[in-house]
């Protein structure tokens, strides 16, 4: 266990810790936190005795004592119930999240939310400043903590500071609606290196910086207030080896066979795995499926759609509504096309351990990843990592970061329902032999850009920053 005086040479700062405490009856246990950020970063931290992860435990109130997970240290930050509403549900998830996802729902701007955002960012920065050894590397993550680099730079000029944004950076025309646009850019420019998922995100960011600060940008080097910040695209990957190992695990494979049987052994299994979020395009996917059944282009006898919708941000504007819409549509499709004891859509509003998800990837003939906007989308990569025989079709939204890398997927515009229908129908009818070249090429990409390589690339570049 770390003492109060212990200092760390590598500090990760993210809103959530990699695990959160949940209660099962009288017993509290630790489960992995939701989302792609944690699943990508955890393998990078695993077994690193010089590393500490600073974040929130998922439970409002005092942070509690530091503890160890997977051979690295976790340092909880306290977030009160009030801050949870104003900082997390408010500014992070009802202002920044929708604004950065193309304003798919209208972002709300409240000064009290902004004040809480500043206070909580200050607390994360103070924790990181306390824990970092002289000259340490600090890596800050995601939209919840965009002021931390600037605050930390002021407190600890000796540190090497990196920031990575896991979600898209929006077009400048959208970003400039933000009342605190200059403060956020200033906060980010406290970093030595800023990483984004895609070249488009990098361009959007640079355009916003030029407009808001007038800073000089040469190539990907921003000069502002006497400091230099580098910017670049670092597309994130997955722990490909671990996922592939799970896919080869006999227990996971026999569970896969069991699931297929439970579904009634349909000829084709279509699968969606998402947090229940309005950015994920679940509604359009269900609409397309419903119309394909109604037009008899797909048959309920041959096909089953499994939709996993992991519960998420239920108190935030837009999330209750998407849940109602999705559940109503699932009910309608099953009411119209299911038969006794055999629904055509199997909808689970639950989170699942990775082993169970891998079992599902194994039986998915068609994987539907159709977000309206997504920074990367690691589900797409996990699916590909689970197809060693090169079978299966990935239907992938062109508005995901993953589409930049997985160019041989069946790319779709999720706003175009007819296009989505054509893509789904063609995917269902594709033979394994026809699917093979595309999957083979995607597997090469997913194997070569793992989470570990992503971190190495980012940290190597950060290491060269003056
Ligand atoms: C996305 C974000 C992460 C976030 C995750 C889960 O992947 O980029 O920062 O942690 O969603 O969302 P939640 O609100 O539950 O942390």
PDB file of N, CA and C in Angstrom, residues 123-196:
ATOM      1  N   UNK A 123      -9.300  19.903  -8.157  1.00  0.00           N
ATOM      2  CA  UNK A 123      -9.026  18.813  -7.199  1.00  0.00           C
ATOM      3  C   UNK A 123      -8.201  17.696  -7.856  1.00  0.00           C
ATOM      4  N   UNK A 124      -8.560  17.327  -9.062  1.00  0.00           N
ATOM      5  CA  UNK A 124      -7.779  16.292  -9.766  1.00  0.00           C
ATOM      6  C   UNK A 124      -6.336  16.770  -9.968  1.00  0.00           C
ATOM      7  N   UNK A 125      -6.194  18.048 -10.336  1.00  0.00           N
ATOM      8  CA  UNK A 125      -4.847  18.594 -10.572  1.00  0.00           C
ATOM      9  C   UNK A 125      -4.044  18.576  -9.272  1.00  0.00           C
ATOM     10  N   UNK A 126      -4.683  18.946  -8.150  1.00  0.00           N
ATOM     11  CA  UNK A 126      -3.978  18.981  -6.861  1.00  0.00           C
ATOM     12  C   UNK A 126      -3.536  17.572  -6.465  1.00  0.00           C
ATOM     13  N   UNK A 127      -4.407  16.593  -6.677  1.00  0.00           N
ATOM     14  CA  UNK A 127      -4.049  15.197  -6.377  1.00  0.00           C
ATOM     15  C   UNK A 127      -2.862  14.745  -7.217  1.00  0.00           C
ATOM     16  N   UNK A 128      -2.910  15.060  -8.516  1.00  0.00           N
ATOM     17  CA  UNK A 128      -1.816  14.646  -9.405  1.00  0.00           C
ATOM     18  C   UNK A 128      -0.526  15.341  -8.995  1.00  0.00           C
ATOM     19  N   UNK A 129      -0.622  16.629  -8.635  1.00  0.00           N
ATOM     20  CA  UNK A 129       0.575  17.381  -8.238  1.00  0.00           C
ATOM     21  C   UNK A 129       1.203  16.765  -6.990  1.00  0.00           C
ATOM     22  N   UNK A 130       0.378  16.293  -6.067  1.00  0.00           N
ATOM     23  CA  UNK A 130       0.882  15.667  -4.831  1.00  0.00           C
ATOM     24  C   UNK A 130       1.557  14.334  -5.082  1.00  0.00           C
ATOM     25  N   UNK A 131       1.034  13.587  -6.046  1.00  0.00           N
ATOM     26  CA  UNK A 131       1.492  12.206  -6.227  1.00  0.00           C
ATOM     27  C   UNK A 131       2.683  12.081  -7.182  1.00  0.00           C
ATOM     28  N   UNK A 132       2.874  13.094  -8.032  1.00  0.00           N
ATOM     29  CA  UNK A 132       3.909  12.974  -9.078  1.00  0.00           C
ATOM     30  C   UNK A 132       5.300  13.217  -8.512  1.00  0.00           C
ATOM     31  N   UNK A 133       6.228  12.324  -8.855  1.00  0.00           N
ATOM     32  CA  UNK A 133       7.635  12.497  -8.476  1.00  0.00           C
ATOM     33  C   UNK A 133       8.230  13.648  -9.303  1.00  0.00           C
ATOM     34  N   UNK A 134       9.366  14.214  -8.872  1.00  0.00           N
ATOM     35  CA  UNK A 134       9.988  15.275  -9.679  1.00  0.00           C
ATOM     36  C   UNK A 134      10.247  14.789 -11.105  1.00  0.00           C
ATOM     37  N   UNK A 135       9.848  15.595 -12.072  1.00  0.00           N
ATOM     38  CA  UNK A 135      10.079  15.256 -13.482  1.00  0.00           C
ATOM     39  C   UNK A 135       9.203  14.122 -14.005  1.00  0.00           C
ATOM     40  N   UNK A 136       8.172  13.726 -13.250  1.00  0.00           N
ATOM     41  CA  UNK A 136       7.311  12.598 -13.649  1.00  0.00           C
ATOM     42  C   UNK A 136       6.528  12.910 -14.931  1.00  0.00           C
ATOM     43  N   UNK A 137       6.020  11.833 -15.529  1.00  0.00           N
ATOM     44  CA  UNK A 137       5.120  11.979 -16.674  1.00  0.00           C
ATOM     45  C   UNK A 137       3.680  11.847 -16.174  1.00  0.00           C
ATOM     46  N   UNK A 138       2.858  12.804 -16.538  1.00  0.00           N
ATOM     47  CA  UNK A 138       1.439  12.751 -16.155  1.00  0.00           C
ATOM     48  C   UNK A 138       0.621  12.689 -17.434  1.00  0.00           C
ATOM     49  N   UNK A 139      -0.286  11.695 -17.505  1.00  0.00           N
ATOM     50  CA  UNK A 139      -1.111  11.535 -18.700  1.00  0.00           C
ATOM     51  C   UNK A 139      -2.588  11.720 -18.306  1.00  0.00           C
ATOM     52  N   UNK A 140      -3.164  12.799 -18.801  1.00  0.00           N
ATOM     53  CA  UNK A 140      -4.547  13.167 -18.442  1.00  0.00           C
ATOM     54  C   UNK A 140      -5.487  12.706 -19.562  1.00  0.00           C
ATOM     55  N   UNK A 141      -6.668  12.229 -19.176  1.00  0.00           N
ATOM     56  CA  UNK A 141      -7.582  11.669 -20.170  1.00  0.00           C
ATOM     57  C   UNK A 141      -8.970  12.299 -20.156  1.00  0.00           C
ATOM     58  N   UNK A 142      -9.402  12.633 -21.351  1.00  0.00           N
ATOM     59  CA  UNK A 142     -10.799  12.857 -21.695  1.00  0.00           C
ATOM     60  C   UNK A 142     -11.421  14.176 -21.239  1.00  0.00           C
ATOM     61  N   UNK A 143     -12.654  14.343 -21.745  1.00  0.00           N
ATOM     62  CA  UNK A 143     -13.337  15.637 -21.694  1.00  0.00           C
ATOM     63  C   UNK A 143     -13.719  16.102 -20.304  1.00  0.00           C
ATOM     64  N   UNK A 144     -13.740  15.205 -19.338  1.00  0.00           N
ATOM     65  CA  UNK A 144     -14.086  15.632 -17.978  1.00  0.00           C
ATOM     66  C   UNK A 144     -12.994  16.511 -17.375  1.00  0.00           C
ATOM     67  N   UNK A 145     -11.774  16.396 -17.902  1.00  0.00           N
ATOM     68  CA  UNK A 145     -10.605  16.971 -17.209  1.00  0.00           C
ATOM     69  C   UNK A 145      -9.794  17.890 -18.131  1.00  0.00           C
ATOM     70  N   UNK A 146     -10.479  18.732 -18.886  1.00  0.00           N
ATOM     71  CA  UNK A 146      -9.748  19.528 -19.882  1.00  0.00           C
ATOM     72  C   UNK A 146      -9.017  20.735 -19.288  1.00  0.00           C
ATOM     73  N   UNK A 147      -9.221  21.013 -17.994  1.00  0.00           N
ATOM     74  CA  UNK A 147      -8.489  22.130 -17.385  1.00  0.00           C
ATOM     75  C   UNK A 147      -7.266  21.666 -16.607  1.00  0.00           C
ATOM     76  N   UNK A 148      -7.151  20.346 -16.406  1.00  0.00           N
ATOM     77  CA  UNK A 148      -6.134  19.830 -15.486  1.00  0.00           C
ATOM     78  C   UNK A 148      -4.712  20.135 -15.959  1.00  0.00           C
ATOM     79  N   UNK A 149      -4.447  20.013 -17.255  1.00  0.00           N
ATOM     80  CA  UNK A 149      -3.067  20.235 -17.732  1.00  0.00           C
ATOM     81  C   UNK A 149      -2.598  21.649 -17.387  1.00  0.00           C
ATOM     82  N   UNK A 150      -3.438  22.639 -17.621  1.00  0.00           N
ATOM     83  CA  UNK A 150      -3.063  24.033 -17.337  1.00  0.00           C
ATOM     84  C   UNK A 150      -2.829  24.247 -15.844  1.00  0.00           C
ATOM     85  N   UNK A 151      -3.730  23.679 -15.032  1.00  0.00           N
ATOM     86  CA  UNK A 151      -3.614  23.857 -13.577  1.00  0.00           C
ATOM     87  C   UNK A 151      -2.356  23.172 -13.049  1.00  0.00           C
ATOM     88  N   UNK A 152      -2.096  22.001 -13.582  1.00  0.00           N
ATOM     89  CA  UNK A 152      -0.935  21.223 -13.141  1.00  0.00           C
ATOM     90  C   UNK A 152       0.364  21.896 -13.582  1.00  0.00           C
ATOM     91  N   UNK A 153       0.360  22.438 -14.778  1.00  0.00           N
ATOM     92  CA  UNK A 153       1.555  23.126 -15.296  1.00  0.00           C
ATOM     93  C   UNK A 153       1.916  24.291 -14.367  1.00  0.00           C
ATOM     94  N   UNK A 154       0.886  25.016 -13.904  1.00  0.00           N
ATOM     95  CA  UNK A 154       1.154  26.163 -13.030  1.00  0.00           C
ATOM     96  C   UNK A 154       1.734  25.692 -11.694  1.00  0.00           C
ATOM     97  N   UNK A 155       1.220  24.548 -11.188  1.00  0.00           N
ATOM     98  CA  UNK A 155       1.683  24.068  -9.878  1.00  0.00           C
ATOM     99  C   UNK A 155       3.014  23.336  -9.968  1.00  0.00           C
ATOM    100  N   UNK A 156       3.219  22.623 -11.080  1.00  0.00           N
ATOM    101  CA  UNK A 156       4.399  21.750 -11.185  1.00  0.00           C
ATOM    102  C   UNK A 156       5.033  21.873 -12.575  1.00  0.00           C
ATOM    103  N   UNK A 157       5.787  22.970 -12.775  1.00  0.00           N
ATOM    104  CA  UNK A 157       6.382  23.158 -14.117  1.00  0.00           C
ATOM    105  C   UNK A 157       7.400  22.088 -14.490  1.00  0.00           C
ATOM    106  N   UNK A 158       7.833  21.279 -13.516  1.00  0.00           N
ATOM    107  CA  UNK A 158       8.839  20.239 -13.804  1.00  0.00           C
ATOM    108  C   UNK A 158       8.245  19.027 -14.527  1.00  0.00           C
ATOM    109  N   UNK A 159       6.922  18.899 -14.586  1.00  0.00           N
ATOM    110  CA  UNK A 159       6.306  17.662 -15.104  1.00  0.00           C
ATOM    111  C   UNK A 159       6.217  17.651 -16.622  1.00  0.00           C
ATOM    112  N   UNK A 160       6.220  16.446 -17.166  1.00  0.00           N
ATOM    113  CA  UNK A 160       5.933  16.254 -18.586  1.00  0.00           C
ATOM    114  C   UNK A 160       4.455  15.870 -18.659  1.00  0.00           C
ATOM    115  N   UNK A 161       3.666  16.658 -19.373  1.00  0.00           N
ATOM    116  CA  UNK A 161       2.211  16.470 -19.301  1.00  0.00           C
ATOM    117  C   UNK A 161       1.629  16.135 -20.672  1.00  0.00           C
ATOM    118  N   UNK A 162       0.901  15.034 -20.729  1.00  0.00           N
ATOM    119  CA  UNK A 162       0.197  14.662 -21.955  1.00  0.00           C
ATOM    120  C   UNK A 162      -1.305  14.677 -21.706  1.00  0.00           C
ATOM    121  N   UNK A 163      -2.060  14.948 -22.766  1.00  0.00           N
ATOM    122  CA  UNK A 163      -3.528  14.893 -22.667  1.00  0.00           C
ATOM    123  C   UNK A 163      -4.045  14.112 -23.867  1.00  0.00           C
ATOM    124  N   UNK A 164      -4.989  13.201 -23.616  1.00  0.00           N
ATOM    125  CA  UNK A 164      -5.612  12.484 -24.734  1.00  0.00           C
ATOM    126  C   UNK A 164      -7.128  12.624 -24.664  1.00  0.00           C
ATOM    127  N   UNK A 165      -7.715  13.005 -25.790  1.00  0.00           N
ATOM    128  CA  UNK A 165      -9.177  13.137 -25.862  1.00  0.00           C
ATOM    129  C   UNK A 165      -9.751  11.885 -26.524  1.00  0.00           C
ATOM    130  N   UNK A 166     -10.581  11.160 -25.788  1.00  0.00           N
ATOM    131  CA  UNK A 166     -11.107   9.892 -26.308  1.00  0.00           C
ATOM    132  C   UNK A 166     -12.315  10.095 -27.219  1.00  0.00           C
ATOM    133  N   UNK A 167     -12.932  11.257 -27.135  1.00  0.00           N
ATOM    134  CA  UNK A 167     -14.148  11.501 -27.932  1.00  0.00           C
ATOM    135  C   UNK A 167     -13.779  12.428 -29.100  1.00  0.00           C
ATOM    136  N   UNK A 168     -14.695  12.665 -30.043  1.00  0.00           N
ATOM    137  CA  UNK A 168     -14.319  13.530 -31.171  1.00  0.00           C
ATOM    138  C   UNK A 168     -14.101  14.976 -30.709  1.00  0.00           C
ATOM    139  N   UNK A 169     -13.256  15.703 -31.417  1.00  0.00           N
ATOM    140  CA  UNK A 169     -13.246  17.168 -31.234  1.00  0.00           C
ATOM    141  C   UNK A 169     -14.115  17.724 -32.364  1.00  0.00           C
ATOM    142  N   UNK A 170     -15.115  18.555 -32.020  1.00  0.00           N
ATOM    143  CA  UNK A 170     -16.101  18.937 -33.044  1.00  0.00           C
ATOM    144  C   UNK A 170     -15.573  19.985 -34.018  1.00  0.00           C
ATOM    145  N   UNK A 171     -16.343  20.223 -35.048  1.00  0.00           N
ATOM    146  CA  UNK A 171     -16.019  21.286 -36.003  1.00  0.00           C
ATOM    147  C   UNK A 171     -15.955  22.619 -35.253  1.00  0.00           C
ATOM    148  N   UNK A 172     -15.081  23.494 -35.715  1.00  0.00           N
ATOM    149  CA  UNK A 172     -14.897  24.780 -35.026  1.00  0.00           C
ATOM    150  C   UNK A 172     -16.219  25.539 -34.873  1.00  0.00           C
ATOM    151  N   UNK A 173     -17.060  25.477 -35.905  1.00  0.00           N
ATOM    152  CA  UNK A 173     -18.323  26.220 -35.887  1.00  0.00           C
ATOM    153  C   UNK A 173     -19.193  25.781 -34.714  1.00  0.00           C
ATOM    154  N   UNK A 174     -19.070  24.514 -34.299  1.00  0.00           N
ATOM    155  CA  UNK A 174     -19.818  24.043 -33.123  1.00  0.00           C
ATOM    156  C   UNK A 174     -19.080  24.424 -31.844  1.00  0.00           C
ATOM    157  N   UNK A 175     -17.770  24.194 -31.838  1.00  0.00           N
ATOM    158  CA  UNK A 175     -17.006  24.415 -30.609  1.00  0.00           C
ATOM    159  C   UNK A 175     -17.146  25.854 -30.111  1.00  0.00           C
ATOM    160  N   UNK A 176     -17.165  26.800 -31.048  1.00  0.00           N
ATOM    161  CA  UNK A 176     -17.165  28.205 -30.604  1.00  0.00           C
ATOM    162  C   UNK A 176     -18.477  28.637 -29.939  1.00  0.00           C
ATOM    163  N   UNK A 177     -19.474  27.757 -29.900  1.00  0.00           N
ATOM    164  CA  UNK A 177     -20.679  28.077 -29.113  1.00  0.00           C
ATOM    165  C   UNK A 177     -20.389  28.035 -27.615  1.00  0.00           C
ATOM    166  N   UNK A 178     -19.371  27.306 -27.234  1.00  0.00           N
ATOM    167  CA  UNK A 178     -19.050  27.104 -25.827  1.00  0.00           C
ATOM    168  C   UNK A 178     -18.704  28.421 -25.144  1.00  0.00           C
ATOM    169  N   UNK A 179     -19.466  28.839 -24.132  1.00  0.00           N
ATOM    170  CA  UNK A 179     -19.166  30.124 -23.479  1.00  0.00           C
ATOM    171  C   UNK A 179     -17.755  30.181 -22.891  1.00  0.00           C
ATOM    172  N   UNK A 180     -17.218  29.032 -22.460  1.00  0.00           N
ATOM    173  CA  UNK A 180     -15.894  29.015 -21.834  1.00  0.00           C
ATOM    174  C   UNK A 180     -14.869  28.396 -22.791  1.00  0.00           C
ATOM    175  N   UNK A 181     -15.032  28.704 -24.083  1.00  0.00           N
ATOM    176  CA  UNK A 181     -14.178  28.086 -25.112  1.00  0.00           C
ATOM    177  C   UNK A 181     -12.711  28.446 -24.918  1.00  0.00           C
ATOM    178  N   UNK A 182     -12.433  29.697 -24.508  1.00  0.00           N
ATOM    179  CA  UNK A 182     -11.030  30.119 -24.366  1.00  0.00           C
ATOM    180  C   UNK A 182     -10.393  29.467 -23.140  1.00  0.00           C
ATOM    181  N   UNK A 183     -11.150  29.383 -22.048  1.00  0.00           N
ATOM    182  CA  UNK A 183     -10.604  28.775 -20.822  1.00  0.00           C
ATOM    183  C   UNK A 183     -10.250  27.312 -21.068  1.00  0.00           C
ATOM    184  N   UNK A 184     -11.096  26.613 -21.824  1.00  0.00           N
ATOM    185  CA  UNK A 184     -10.842  25.184 -22.081  1.00  0.00           C
ATOM    186  C   UNK A 184      -9.599  25.016 -22.958  1.00  0.00           C
ATOM    187  N   UNK A 185      -9.496  25.831 -23.995  1.00  0.00           N
ATOM    188  CA  UNK A 185      -8.305  25.745 -24.856  1.00  0.00           C
ATOM    189  C   UNK A 185      -7.051  26.068 -24.043  1.00  0.00           C
ATOM    190  N   UNK A 186      -7.128  27.100 -23.209  1.00  0.00           N
ATOM    191  CA  UNK A 186      -5.963  27.442 -22.369  1.00  0.00           C
ATOM    192  C   UNK A 186      -5.589  26.282 -21.459  1.00  0.00           C
ATOM    193  N   UNK A 187      -6.599  25.632 -20.889  1.00  0.00           N
ATOM    194  CA  UNK A 187      -6.344  24.480 -20.013  1.00  0.00           C
ATOM    195  C   UNK A 187      -5.627  23.379 -20.770  1.00  0.00           C
ATOM    196  N   UNK A 188      -6.115  23.078 -21.964  1.00  0.00           N
ATOM    197  CA  UNK A 188      -5.510  22.003 -22.760  1.00  0.00           C
ATOM    198  C   UNK A 188      -4.080  22.345 -23.152  1.00  0.00           C
ATOM    199  N   UNK A 189      -3.847  23.615 -23.467  1.00  0.00           N
ATOM    200  CA  UNK A 189      -2.508  24.009 -23.934  1.00  0.00           C
ATOM    201  C   UNK A 189      -1.472  24.017 -22.809  1.00  0.00           C
ATOM    202  N   UNK A 190      -1.890  23.675 -21.597  1.00  0.00           N
ATOM    203  CA  UNK A 190      -0.926  23.422 -20.517  1.00  0.00           C
ATOM    204  C   UNK A 190      -0.156  22.132 -20.755  1.00  0.00           C
ATOM    205  N   UNK A 191      -0.668  21.271 -21.654  1.00  0.00           N
ATOM    206  CA  UNK A 191       0.000  19.990 -21.936  1.00  0.00           C
ATOM    207  C   UNK A 191       1.163  20.187 -22.907  1.00  0.00           C
ATOM    208  N   UNK A 192       2.127  19.260 -22.868  1.00  0.00           N
ATOM    209  CA  UNK A 192       3.209  19.257 -23.858  1.00  0.00           C
ATOM    210  C   UNK A 192       2.746  18.587 -25.144  1.00  0.00           C
ATOM    211  N   UNK A 193       1.851  17.605 -24.975  1.00  0.00           N
ATOM    212  CA  UNK A 193       1.348  16.876 -26.144  1.00  0.00           C
ATOM    213  C   UNK A 193      -0.150  16.631 -25.967  1.00  0.00           C
ATOM    214  N   UNK A 194      -0.907  16.944 -27.017  1.00  0.00           N
ATOM    215  CA  UNK A 194      -2.345  16.670 -27.010  1.00  0.00           C
ATOM    216  C   UNK A 194      -2.619  15.628 -28.091  1.00  0.00           C
ATOM    217  N   UNK A 195      -3.231  14.514 -27.707  1.00  0.00           N
ATOM    218  CA  UNK A 195      -3.548  13.463 -28.669  1.00  0.00           C
ATOM    219  C   UNK A 195      -5.035  13.415 -28.933  1.00  0.00           C
ATOM    220  N   UNK A 196      -5.386  13.200 -30.202  1.00  0.00           N
ATOM    221  CA  UNK A 196      -6.795  13.005 -30.578  1.00  0.00           C
ATOM    222  C   UNK A 196      -6.888  11.688 -31.323  1.00  0.00           C
TER     223      UNK A 196
END
